[in-house]
Amino acid sequence: MPRNPSTGVYSKPAGTTPSVGQVIDPVPWNALTTDLGNEITNSLPRDGSAPMVAPLKAAGGTVSAPGLGFSSTPQTGLYLKGGGLLGFTQNGVDVSFDQALVYAAKSSDYTALASDGNAVHRFTAAATLTLTAAATLGANWHYCVIADGGDVTIDPNGTETIDGAATLVVPNGYSTFIVCSGTAFFTDKLIAKIQAKSEINNVVGCETVYVSSTSIQIKTGEVFFNSKNVVYASAMTKSLSTTFTAGNSGGFLDTGVMQASKTYFVHSVRNLTTGVGDWVASLQSVPALVSIVNLTGWEVVGRVNVVLTTSGNVIRQYVQDGNEYRITAAVQEYNGSGIAVNDIQPVGTPAGIATEIYWMLAVNSAANSSGELGAGADAVTSPVAVFNVNAGNTAQAGRVSARSRSRSTGIVTFYAITTVGSVSYTLRSNGFNDYTVPRLNGA
C-alpha cells in the first residue's frame, strides 16, 4: 500500500517516474492510476459527504495548539493531557470538567481519596471521615457527606484544617459540601451557621400522654437543639418508677427514685453511637445538670416536657396539646376569707421554670361587701389575674378564668383582700403553658 499507515505519507509505485522521450510502460502507470483512485476514495471529503470508517487519529497538541481545533479559532479544541487524559481548551485556556458523580453508602470510618472527587457518600452509622492530604487531592477537589445514622467527624490530614478548625462534626440528619483549596478544606458553612444560631432550636410533636400512675407516653416527633437532631418515629412509654433504660417501656429517671410533689423535666437524649433518641426524666431543668450516671453512651439534647407528681406520689393527670397542659382535675391552691400579699409555689404547676398559669378565680361575698383576689408573677407585674367583687344590697357569687405568668422559679404572688364586709375566696389552677419550650406547634 503506497500510503504509510503510520505517517499517512503517500509514495508512488515504482516505475512511474518517466524521463523525456521514454515510452511509458502501461503496467506501472495503470497501477499508479488505480492506486490514486483508491487513495482518493479513502480520503475524508471536506464537504462531509462521507464518514470515517476507522478511528480518526489526531495530533496530541497542547493547551495553546490543540490537536483538533477550528480554522477560525485554532486555540479552541481538544488536546491530549498527560497521563492519557483528554483536555479541552478554549482560547488557549484549559477547561475543566467534573468527574461523573458517584454515590456510595458507608457504614464505618473511611478515608476520602482523589478518586472520590465529586462523590456523594452517605454514612449510615457514626464514623470518622479522614481526608487525604490537600496537596494530593488538589485544588477544586470536592465531596459531599451525608450523615444518616450517626454523627460524621471530618478529620483533615495532619495539621490541615476544615473551615479553620482541626475537625468538623456533621450531625446526624444533615450534610455538608467540602471543597479543597490545595492547602486546606472549606465547606458551605451550613453546619457552622446551624451551630451558631441557637434560636433555630425547635420541637415538633413529642407531647406527653398519661398512661398510668407511674408511666407516660411521649408521642412521635422531632427534636433539634444546638445542632443535634433527634427523630422519634415511634411513640415511647417510659416508667417514672425506675431509672433509665433504653427503649419503649424502659426506665425514665436519670437517678434516684420517684418522689411525691415534684416537678420532673423530660429531656431528649441521643445515643452517641447510633444517633437514636430516647427520653429521660430529671429533677434538673438544665440539660447540663442532668445526672449521667445511668446514661453511659448517651448525651442530653434538651428539655421538651414536664411531668408533675402529687402528694400521693403518683403522676398528676394532664392533657397536653403543644405546650399547653390542661389539668384533668383542677387543683385548689387557696380557699379562705382573705390573705395578704403572699408568695406560693402552685401545686398544679411546675416548680423551677416560668410558665403561664391558667387560673380559676371564685368569690362568694355577703351583701355590702367588697374585695379583690389576684395572682401574678409578683405584686406589680402585668399581666395579673384579678377578680374584683363589689356586692350591693344582696350577696354575690361568681368566678372568672384568667392567666398570669410565674417567675423563673415557678413561684407566684397572690392575695385575697377584703376591704368591706365578708368575702370568701377560692383560687384554682387549671393548667399551664410551658412557653419556654420552642415547640413549633406550641399553643
Tab-separated table of C-alpha atoms in Angstrom:
chain	number	residue	atom	x	y	z
A	1	MET	CA	0.000	0.000	0.000
A	2	PRO	CA	1.732	3.284	-1.118
A	3	ARG	CA	0.214	5.320	1.845
A	4	ASN	CA	2.165	4.673	5.030
A	5	PRO	CA	-0.473	3.679	7.650
A	6	SER	CA	1.598	5.157	10.484
A	7	THR	CA	2.564	8.511	8.957
A	8	GLY	CA	-0.065	8.914	6.235
A	9	VAL	CA	2.660	9.809	3.660
A	10	TYR	CA	1.817	8.689	0.089
A	11	SER	CA	4.586	7.137	-2.099
A	12	LYS	CA	4.116	6.431	-5.823
A	13	PRO	CA	4.532	2.890	-7.098
A	14	ALA	CA	7.967	2.102	-8.597
A	15	GLY	CA	8.456	2.711	-12.350
A	16	THR	CA	6.092	5.668	-12.562
A	17	THR	CA	8.709	8.451	-12.887
A	18	PRO	CA	9.457	8.690	-16.655
A	19	SER	CA	12.186	10.630	-18.472
A	20	VAL	CA	11.796	12.730	-21.644
A	21	GLY	CA	11.249	10.641	-24.769
A	22	GLN	CA	10.755	7.424	-22.811
A	23	VAL	CA	7.993	5.099	-23.877
A	24	ILE	CA	5.586	4.738	-20.959
A	25	ASP	CA	5.099	1.206	-19.718
A	26	PRO	CA	1.323	0.789	-19.184
A	27	VAL	CA	1.636	-1.705	-16.324
A	28	PRO	CA	3.117	0.550	-13.634
A	29	TRP	CA	1.131	3.569	-14.893
A	30	ASN	CA	-2.117	1.659	-14.743
A	31	ALA	CA	-1.137	0.584	-11.227
A	32	LEU	CA	-0.484	4.251	-10.331
A	33	THR	CA	-3.856	5.498	-11.558
A	34	THR	CA	-5.632	2.633	-9.779
A	35	ASP	CA	-3.722	3.389	-6.586
A	36	LEU	CA	-4.517	7.102	-6.779
A	37	GLY	CA	-8.187	6.292	-7.212
A	38	ASN	CA	-8.110	4.046	-4.158
A	39	GLU	CA	-6.381	6.679	-2.021
A	40	ILE	CA	-8.783	9.412	-3.109
A	41	THR	CA	-11.647	7.097	-2.156
A	42	ASN	CA	-10.005	6.506	1.247
A	43	SER	CA	-9.599	10.258	1.896
A	44	LEU	CA	-12.150	12.158	4.018
A	45	PRO	CA	-14.234	14.551	1.876
A	46	ARG	CA	-14.016	18.143	3.097
A	47	ASP	CA	-17.696	18.643	2.376
A	48	GLY	CA	-18.598	15.930	4.900
A	49	SER	CA	-20.394	13.816	2.339
A	50	ALA	CA	-18.870	10.599	3.695
A	51	PRO	CA	-17.995	9.409	7.237
A	52	MET	CA	-14.841	7.852	8.622
A	53	VAL	CA	-14.788	4.050	8.553
A	54	ALA	CA	-11.907	3.734	11.068
A	55	PRO	CA	-10.745	5.725	14.131
A	56	LEU	CA	-9.591	9.283	13.394
A	57	LYS	CA	-6.127	9.879	14.866
A	58	ALA	CA	-5.331	13.496	15.712
A	59	ALA	CA	-2.073	15.066	16.876
A	60	GLY	CA	-1.647	15.213	20.662
A	61	GLY	CA	-1.490	19.016	20.629
A	62	THR	CA	-1.167	21.370	23.571
A	63	VAL	CA	-3.433	23.709	25.537
A	64	SER	CA	-2.439	26.564	23.166
A	65	ALA	CA	-2.372	24.471	19.974
A	66	PRO	CA	-4.960	21.679	20.303
A	67	GLY	CA	-4.640	18.568	18.173
A	68	LEU	CA	-8.192	19.018	16.957
A	69	GLY	CA	-9.196	22.643	16.544
A	70	PHE	CA	-11.020	25.114	14.343
A	71	SER	CA	-9.671	27.134	11.429
A	72	SER	CA	-11.307	30.319	12.699
A	73	THR	CA	-10.190	29.815	16.323
A	74	PRO	CA	-7.167	27.475	16.290
A	75	GLN	CA	-6.636	27.774	20.086
A	76	THR	CA	-10.038	26.228	20.881
A	77	GLY	CA	-10.433	22.460	20.659
A	78	LEU	CA	-9.275	19.110	22.037
A	79	TYR	CA	-5.784	18.063	23.071
A	80	LEU	CA	-4.106	15.203	24.919
A	81	LYS	CA	-3.138	15.899	28.536
A	82	GLY	CA	-0.515	14.000	30.448
A	83	GLY	CA	-1.477	10.531	31.586
A	84	GLY	CA	-3.610	9.946	28.529
A	85	LEU	CA	-6.352	12.316	29.731
A	86	LEU	CA	-8.452	14.295	27.280
A	87	GLY	CA	-8.122	18.062	27.565
A	88	PHE	CA	-10.424	20.840	26.432
A	89	THR	CA	-9.036	24.268	25.653
A	90	GLN	CA	-10.897	27.479	24.975
A	91	ASN	CA	-8.906	30.381	23.556
A	92	GLY	CA	-5.776	28.687	24.854
A	93	VAL	CA	-7.123	28.221	28.402
A	94	ASP	CA	-7.773	24.756	29.810
A	95	VAL	CA	-11.437	23.986	30.549
A	96	SER	CA	-12.040	21.608	33.453
A	97	PHE	CA	-14.994	19.236	33.839
A	98	ASP	CA	-16.176	17.273	36.883
A	99	GLN	CA	-15.772	13.560	37.167
A	100	ALA	CA	-19.054	11.687	36.994
A	101	LEU	CA	-20.983	11.955	40.256
A	102	VAL	CA	-20.719	8.697	42.189
A	103	TYR	CA	-22.958	7.727	45.132
A	104	ALA	CA	-21.868	5.206	47.750
A	105	ALA	CA	-23.059	4.217	51.231
A	106	LYS	CA	-20.521	3.879	54.057
A	107	SER	CA	-21.151	2.161	57.373
A	108	SER	CA	-17.815	2.790	59.112
A	109	ASP	CA	-14.727	5.006	59.104
A	110	TYR	CA	-13.426	5.969	55.660
A	111	THR	CA	-10.522	7.866	54.052
A	112	ALA	CA	-11.512	10.109	51.140
A	113	LEU	CA	-9.221	9.715	48.116
A	114	ALA	CA	-8.501	11.746	44.987
A	115	SER	CA	-10.730	9.333	43.058
A	116	ASP	CA	-13.643	10.376	45.308
A	117	GLY	CA	-13.792	13.817	43.712
A	118	ASN	CA	-17.433	14.768	43.063
A	119	ALA	CA	-18.617	11.749	45.085
A	120	VAL	CA	-21.622	11.718	47.422
A	121	HIS	CA	-21.077	9.406	50.387
A	122	ARG	CA	-23.928	8.610	52.763
A	123	PHE	CA	-22.778	7.390	56.179
A	124	THR	CA	-25.337	5.083	57.770
A	125	ALA	CA	-23.597	4.999	61.170
A	126	ALA	CA	-21.414	7.247	63.296
A	127	ALA	CA	-17.996	7.429	61.642
A	128	THR	CA	-14.788	9.393	61.149
A	129	LEU	CA	-14.050	10.623	57.627
A	130	THR	CA	-10.318	11.155	57.176
A	131	LEU	CA	-9.284	13.451	54.323
A	132	THR	CA	-6.177	12.669	52.267
A	133	ALA	CA	-3.582	15.487	52.220
A	134	ALA	CA	-4.916	18.578	50.470
A	135	ALA	CA	-1.897	18.760	48.158
A	136	THR	CA	-2.608	15.204	46.986
A	137	LEU	CA	-6.279	15.838	46.406
A	138	GLY	CA	-5.515	19.125	44.683
A	139	ALA	CA	-7.354	22.399	44.298
A	140	ASN	CA	-11.015	22.132	43.258
A	141	TRP	CA	-11.428	18.570	44.594
A	142	HIS	CA	-14.890	18.431	46.164
A	143	TYR	CA	-17.015	15.921	48.014
A	144	CYS	CA	-20.434	15.659	49.705
A	145	VAL	CA	-21.039	13.980	53.082
A	146	ILE	CA	-24.485	12.871	54.292
A	147	ALA	CA	-24.829	11.821	57.951
A	148	ASP	CA	-27.744	9.378	58.016
A	149	GLY	CA	-27.395	7.180	61.082
A	150	GLY	CA	-24.891	8.956	63.322
A	151	ASP	CA	-22.573	11.949	63.551
A	152	VAL	CA	-19.754	12.047	60.995
A	153	THR	CA	-16.492	13.627	62.177
A	154	ILE	CA	-14.415	15.061	59.325
A	155	ASP	CA	-10.704	14.908	60.138
A	156	PRO	CA	-8.230	16.544	57.703
A	157	ASN	CA	-4.695	15.218	57.280
A	158	GLY	CA	-2.107	16.223	59.884
A	159	THR	CA	-2.353	19.888	60.849
A	160	GLU	CA	-4.570	20.795	57.911
A	161	THR	CA	-7.894	22.414	58.716
A	162	ILE	CA	-11.514	22.430	57.613
A	163	ASP	CA	-13.221	25.819	57.910
A	164	GLY	CA	-10.220	26.826	60.005
A	165	ALA	CA	-10.758	24.090	62.611
A	166	ALA	CA	-8.995	20.798	63.255
A	167	THR	CA	-12.216	18.801	62.742
A	168	LEU	CA	-15.837	19.317	61.783
A	169	VAL	CA	-18.812	17.281	63.013
A	170	VAL	CA	-21.727	16.736	60.637
A	171	PRO	CA	-24.704	15.990	62.924
A	172	ASN	CA	-26.897	13.029	62.165
A	173	GLY	CA	-29.584	14.033	59.685
A	174	TYR	CA	-27.503	16.729	57.991
A	175	SER	CA	-24.986	17.037	55.160
A	176	THR	CA	-22.135	19.265	54.050
A	177	PHE	CA	-20.218	20.046	50.856
A	178	ILE	CA	-16.401	20.032	51.099
A	179	VAL	CA	-14.006	21.859	48.738
A	180	CYS	CA	-10.199	21.562	48.717
A	181	SER	CA	-8.046	24.623	48.027
A	182	GLY	CA	-4.879	22.576	47.655
A	183	THR	CA	-3.721	23.500	51.162
A	184	ALA	CA	-6.902	23.384	53.281
A	185	PHE	CA	-10.572	22.408	53.195
A	186	PHE	CA	-13.709	24.509	53.288
A	187	THR	CA	-17.440	23.779	53.447
A	188	ASP	CA	-20.650	25.556	52.546
A	189	LYS	CA	-20.658	26.757	56.200
A	190	LEU	CA	-24.193	25.436	56.782
A	191	ILE	CA	-23.144	23.384	59.827
A	192	ALA	CA	-21.367	26.390	61.364
A	193	LYS	CA	-24.446	28.546	60.839
A	194	ILE	CA	-26.658	25.939	62.494
A	195	GLN	CA	-24.309	25.613	65.451
A	196	ALA	CA	-24.099	29.395	65.869
A	197	LYS	CA	-27.841	30.036	65.808
A	198	SER	CA	-29.454	28.603	68.909
A	199	GLU	CA	-32.682	30.426	68.052
A	200	ILE	CA	-33.494	27.781	65.485
A	201	ASN	CA	-33.840	25.178	68.245
A	202	ASN	CA	-37.233	23.583	67.896
A	203	VAL	CA	-39.500	20.727	68.882
A	204	VAL	CA	-42.190	19.170	66.709
A	205	GLY	CA	-44.769	16.933	68.380
A	206	CYS	CA	-43.395	14.805	71.238
A	207	GLU	CA	-46.240	15.663	73.661
A	208	THR	CA	-46.903	13.503	76.724
A	209	VAL	CA	-49.891	11.202	77.195
A	210	TYR	CA	-50.895	9.870	80.610
A	211	VAL	CA	-50.646	6.071	80.775
A	212	SER	CA	-50.722	5.153	84.452
A	213	SER	CA	-49.869	6.492	87.896
A	214	THR	CA	-46.175	5.848	87.175
A	215	SER	CA	-45.885	5.913	83.357
A	216	ILE	CA	-46.363	8.320	80.498
A	217	GLN	CA	-46.099	8.000	76.746
A	218	ILE	CA	-44.242	10.518	74.597
A	219	LYS	CA	-45.657	10.912	71.103
A	220	THR	CA	-43.765	10.806	67.826
A	221	GLY	CA	-41.953	13.925	66.662
A	222	GLU	CA	-38.587	15.568	66.222
A	223	VAL	CA	-36.214	17.488	68.495
A	224	PHE	CA	-33.481	19.874	67.330
A	225	PHE	CA	-31.246	21.549	69.903
A	226	ASN	CA	-27.768	23.043	69.445
A	227	SER	CA	-27.276	21.425	66.012
A	228	LYS	CA	-28.301	17.978	67.295
A	229	ASN	CA	-31.308	16.449	65.563
A	230	VAL	CA	-33.262	13.536	67.043
A	231	VAL	CA	-36.175	11.921	65.230
A	232	TYR	CA	-38.785	9.888	67.142
A	233	ALA	CA	-40.543	7.754	64.551
A	234	SER	CA	-42.456	5.788	67.197
A	235	ALA	CA	-44.162	6.760	70.443
A	236	MET	CA	-42.370	5.607	73.588
A	237	THR	CA	-43.743	4.720	77.027
A	238	LYS	CA	-41.424	5.372	79.978
A	239	SER	CA	-41.742	4.422	83.646
A	240	LEU	CA	-41.030	7.036	86.311
A	241	SER	CA	-40.718	4.313	88.929
A	242	THR	CA	-37.308	3.100	87.676
A	243	THR	CA	-34.043	4.592	86.465
A	244	PHE	CA	-33.237	4.974	82.803
A	245	THR	CA	-33.085	2.010	80.495
A	246	ALA	CA	-33.235	2.447	76.747
A	247	GLY	CA	-36.253	1.704	74.626
A	248	ASN	CA	-40.012	1.511	74.846
A	249	SER	CA	-41.339	0.595	78.329
A	250	GLY	CA	-37.889	1.347	79.763
A	251	GLY	CA	-36.986	3.251	82.918
A	252	PHE	CA	-37.304	7.041	82.936
A	253	LEU	CA	-35.398	8.568	85.873
A	254	ASP	CA	-31.848	9.870	85.496
A	255	THR	CA	-31.138	8.905	89.087
A	256	GLY	CA	-32.849	8.176	92.408
A	257	VAL	CA	-36.449	7.101	92.966
A	258	MET	CA	-39.832	8.598	92.129
A	259	GLN	CA	-40.732	11.286	94.689
A	260	ALA	CA	-44.002	12.942	95.724
A	261	SER	CA	-44.899	16.567	94.923
A	262	LYS	CA	-42.070	17.020	92.439
A	263	THR	CA	-41.609	18.533	89.004
A	264	TYR	CA	-39.759	16.177	86.642
A	265	PHE	CA	-38.280	17.656	83.499
A	266	VAL	CA	-38.418	15.448	80.419
A	267	HIS	CA	-35.246	15.675	78.311
A	268	SER	CA	-34.498	14.296	74.872
A	269	VAL	CA	-31.405	12.067	74.909
A	270	ARG	CA	-29.422	10.766	71.966
A	271	ASN	CA	-27.244	7.678	71.611
A	272	LEU	CA	-23.688	8.730	70.772
A	273	THR	CA	-23.067	5.679	68.578
A	274	THR	CA	-26.301	5.148	66.692
A	275	GLY	CA	-27.918	8.584	66.921
A	276	VAL	CA	-31.264	7.080	68.038
A	277	GLY	CA	-33.345	9.009	70.538
A	278	ASP	CA	-34.859	8.221	73.921
A	279	TRP	CA	-36.212	10.128	76.936
A	280	VAL	CA	-35.051	10.763	80.488
A	281	ALA	CA	-36.819	12.472	83.411
A	282	SER	CA	-34.826	14.573	85.855
A	283	LEU	CA	-35.392	16.975	88.725
A	284	GLN	CA	-32.986	19.271	86.850
A	285	SER	CA	-34.402	21.603	84.198
A	286	VAL	CA	-30.974	22.439	82.740
A	287	PRO	CA	-29.669	19.687	80.408
A	288	ALA	CA	-26.080	20.084	81.622
A	289	LEU	CA	-27.159	19.301	85.195
A	290	VAL	CA	-28.954	16.047	84.384
A	291	SER	CA	-27.237	13.109	86.068
A	292	ILE	CA	-25.495	10.835	83.554
A	293	VAL	CA	-24.767	8.021	85.983
A	294	ASN	CA	-27.290	5.837	84.139
A	295	LEU	CA	-26.723	7.419	80.718
A	296	THR	CA	-23.408	5.964	79.603
A	297	GLY	CA	-23.173	6.297	75.830
A	298	TRP	CA	-25.921	8.930	75.694
A	299	GLU	CA	-25.977	12.717	75.532
A	300	VAL	CA	-28.698	15.043	76.836
A	301	VAL	CA	-30.047	17.133	73.953
A	302	GLY	CA	-32.631	19.424	75.569
A	303	ARG	CA	-35.754	19.788	77.709
A	304	VAL	CA	-39.044	19.085	75.950
A	305	ASN	CA	-41.800	18.400	78.537
A	306	VAL	CA	-42.613	18.243	82.256
A	307	VAL	CA	-44.267	15.649	84.475
A	308	LEU	CA	-45.635	16.501	87.921
A	309	THR	CA	-46.276	14.133	90.812
A	310	THR	CA	-48.923	14.524	93.506
A	311	SER	CA	-48.568	14.385	97.283
A	312	GLY	CA	-49.623	10.741	96.944
A	313	ASN	CA	-46.568	10.097	94.726
A	314	VAL	CA	-48.434	9.386	91.507
A	315	ILE	CA	-48.279	11.217	88.179
A	316	ARG	CA	-50.692	14.146	88.032
A	317	GLN	CA	-53.006	13.775	85.043
A	318	TYR	CA	-52.909	16.393	82.309
A	319	VAL	CA	-53.993	16.553	78.685
A	320	GLN	CA	-51.126	18.092	76.708
A	321	ASP	CA	-51.643	19.912	73.415
A	322	GLY	CA	-48.469	21.527	72.143
A	323	ASN	CA	-47.096	23.444	75.115
A	324	GLU	CA	-50.477	23.574	76.865
A	325	TYR	CA	-51.164	21.270	79.819
A	326	ARG	CA	-54.792	21.072	80.944
A	327	ILE	CA	-55.277	19.502	84.399
A	328	THR	CA	-57.844	16.719	84.401
A	329	ALA	CA	-58.962	17.782	87.897
A	330	ALA	CA	-58.388	21.433	88.860
A	331	VAL	CA	-56.128	21.973	91.865
A	332	GLN	CA	-57.304	24.216	94.705
A	333	GLU	CA	-54.390	26.487	95.570
A	334	TYR	CA	-56.225	28.649	98.151
A	335	ASN	CA	-59.588	28.823	99.878
A	336	GLY	CA	-60.326	31.287	102.659
A	337	SER	CA	-61.633	34.654	103.788
A	338	GLY	CA	-58.560	36.623	102.859
A	339	ILE	CA	-54.782	36.734	102.916
A	340	ALA	CA	-52.196	39.461	102.484
A	341	VAL	CA	-49.777	39.509	99.572
A	342	ASN	CA	-48.078	36.141	99.706
A	343	ASP	CA	-45.676	34.028	97.602
A	344	ILE	CA	-46.617	30.443	96.811
A	345	GLN	CA	-45.490	27.612	94.597
A	346	PRO	CA	-48.739	26.428	92.985
A	347	VAL	CA	-49.291	22.711	93.456
A	348	GLY	CA	-50.682	22.217	89.957
A	349	THR	CA	-47.890	23.946	88.018
A	350	PRO	CA	-44.152	23.306	87.556
A	351	ALA	CA	-41.559	24.434	90.041
A	352	GLY	CA	-38.197	25.647	88.784
A	353	ILE	CA	-39.305	27.214	85.479
A	354	ALA	CA	-41.529	30.069	84.329
A	355	THR	CA	-44.912	29.133	82.868
A	356	GLU	CA	-48.153	30.846	82.006
A	357	ILE	CA	-50.685	29.590	84.532
A	358	TYR	CA	-54.374	29.088	83.786
A	359	TRP	CA	-56.395	30.198	86.833
A	360	MET	CA	-59.970	29.900	88.015
A	361	LEU	CA	-60.766	32.723	90.492
A	362	ALA	CA	-64.006	32.399	92.500
A	363	VAL	CA	-65.616	34.618	95.180
A	364	ASN	CA	-68.644	34.358	97.438
A	365	SER	CA	-69.494	37.587	99.240
A	366	ALA	CA	-72.072	38.773	101.705
A	367	ALA	CA	-74.194	41.818	100.962
A	368	ASN	CA	-72.492	45.199	101.133
A	369	SER	CA	-69.017	43.652	100.768
A	370	SER	CA	-66.059	44.333	98.501
A	371	GLY	CA	-62.660	42.806	97.917
A	372	GLU	CA	-60.148	41.562	95.373
A	373	LEU	CA	-58.474	38.266	94.519
A	374	GLY	CA	-55.334	38.427	92.364
A	375	ALA	CA	-52.332	36.393	91.224
A	376	GLY	CA	-49.240	37.149	89.119
A	377	ALA	CA	-45.504	36.836	88.833
A	378	ASP	CA	-45.153	39.496	91.516
A	379	ALA	CA	-47.243	42.196	93.176
A	380	VAL	CA	-46.880	44.766	90.388
A	381	THR	CA	-46.077	42.953	87.152
A	382	SER	CA	-48.726	42.569	84.413
A	383	PRO	CA	-50.495	40.579	83.206
A	384	VAL	CA	-52.095	39.788	86.557
A	385	ALA	CA	-55.162	37.612	87.075
A	386	VAL	CA	-57.628	39.694	89.075
A	387	PHE	CA	-61.237	39.298	90.244
A	388	ASN	CA	-62.882	42.305	91.920
A	389	VAL	CA	-66.052	41.953	93.960
A	390	ASN	CA	-68.343	44.847	94.907
A	391	ALA	CA	-71.565	43.435	96.332
A	392	GLY	CA	-74.571	45.696	96.766
A	393	ASN	CA	-77.573	45.013	98.965
A	394	THR	CA	-77.529	41.289	98.095
A	395	ALA	CA	-74.953	38.550	98.434
A	396	GLN	CA	-72.869	37.818	95.358
A	397	ALA	CA	-71.046	34.766	93.976
A	398	GLY	CA	-69.069	34.326	90.758
A	399	ARG	CA	-65.961	33.058	89.084
A	400	VAL	CA	-63.694	34.030	86.194
A	401	SER	CA	-60.904	32.420	84.197
A	402	ALA	CA	-57.624	34.313	83.857
A	403	ARG	CA	-53.937	33.813	83.119
A	404	SER	CA	-50.698	35.056	84.614
A	405	ARG	CA	-47.066	34.069	84.420
A	406	SER	CA	-44.959	32.654	87.193
A	407	ARG	CA	-41.401	33.694	87.962
A	408	SER	CA	-38.441	31.724	86.624
A	409	THR	CA	-38.588	29.719	89.854
A	410	GLY	CA	-42.250	28.799	89.306
A	411	ILE	CA	-43.372	30.930	92.261
A	412	VAL	CA	-46.277	33.399	92.029
A	413	THR	CA	-47.533	36.187	94.226
A	414	PHE	CA	-51.225	36.140	95.182
A	415	TYR	CA	-53.519	37.934	97.564
A	416	ALA	CA	-57.152	37.944	98.702
A	417	ILE	CA	-58.019	41.235	100.374
A	418	THR	CA	-61.419	42.241	101.774
A	419	THR	CA	-61.962	45.965	102.178
A	420	VAL	CA	-65.589	45.910	103.411
A	421	GLY	CA	-67.830	43.161	104.733
A	422	SER	CA	-67.217	39.433	104.351
A	423	VAL	CA	-65.870	37.648	101.264
A	424	SER	CA	-64.765	34.037	100.696
A	425	TYR	CA	-62.098	33.443	98.035
A	426	THR	CA	-61.039	30.356	96.045
A	427	LEU	CA	-58.033	30.154	93.710
A	428	ARG	CA	-57.637	27.072	91.485
A	429	SER	CA	-55.030	26.179	88.857
A	430	ASN	CA	-56.445	24.555	85.720
A	431	GLY	CA	-53.211	24.070	83.831
A	432	PHE	CA	-50.328	25.973	82.315
A	433	ASN	CA	-48.417	26.799	79.151
A	434	ASP	CA	-44.768	25.697	79.127
A	435	TYR	CA	-43.913	28.580	76.801
A	436	THR	CA	-40.112	28.395	77.115
A	437	VAL	CA	-40.022	25.150	75.091
A	438	PRO	CA	-39.525	26.151	71.404
A	439	ARG	CA	-42.242	23.858	70.123
A	440	LEU	CA	-43.293	24.746	66.571
A	441	ASN	CA	-46.856	23.628	67.246
A	442	GLY	CA	-46.895	25.131	70.732
A	443	ALA	CA	-50.231	26.581	71.813
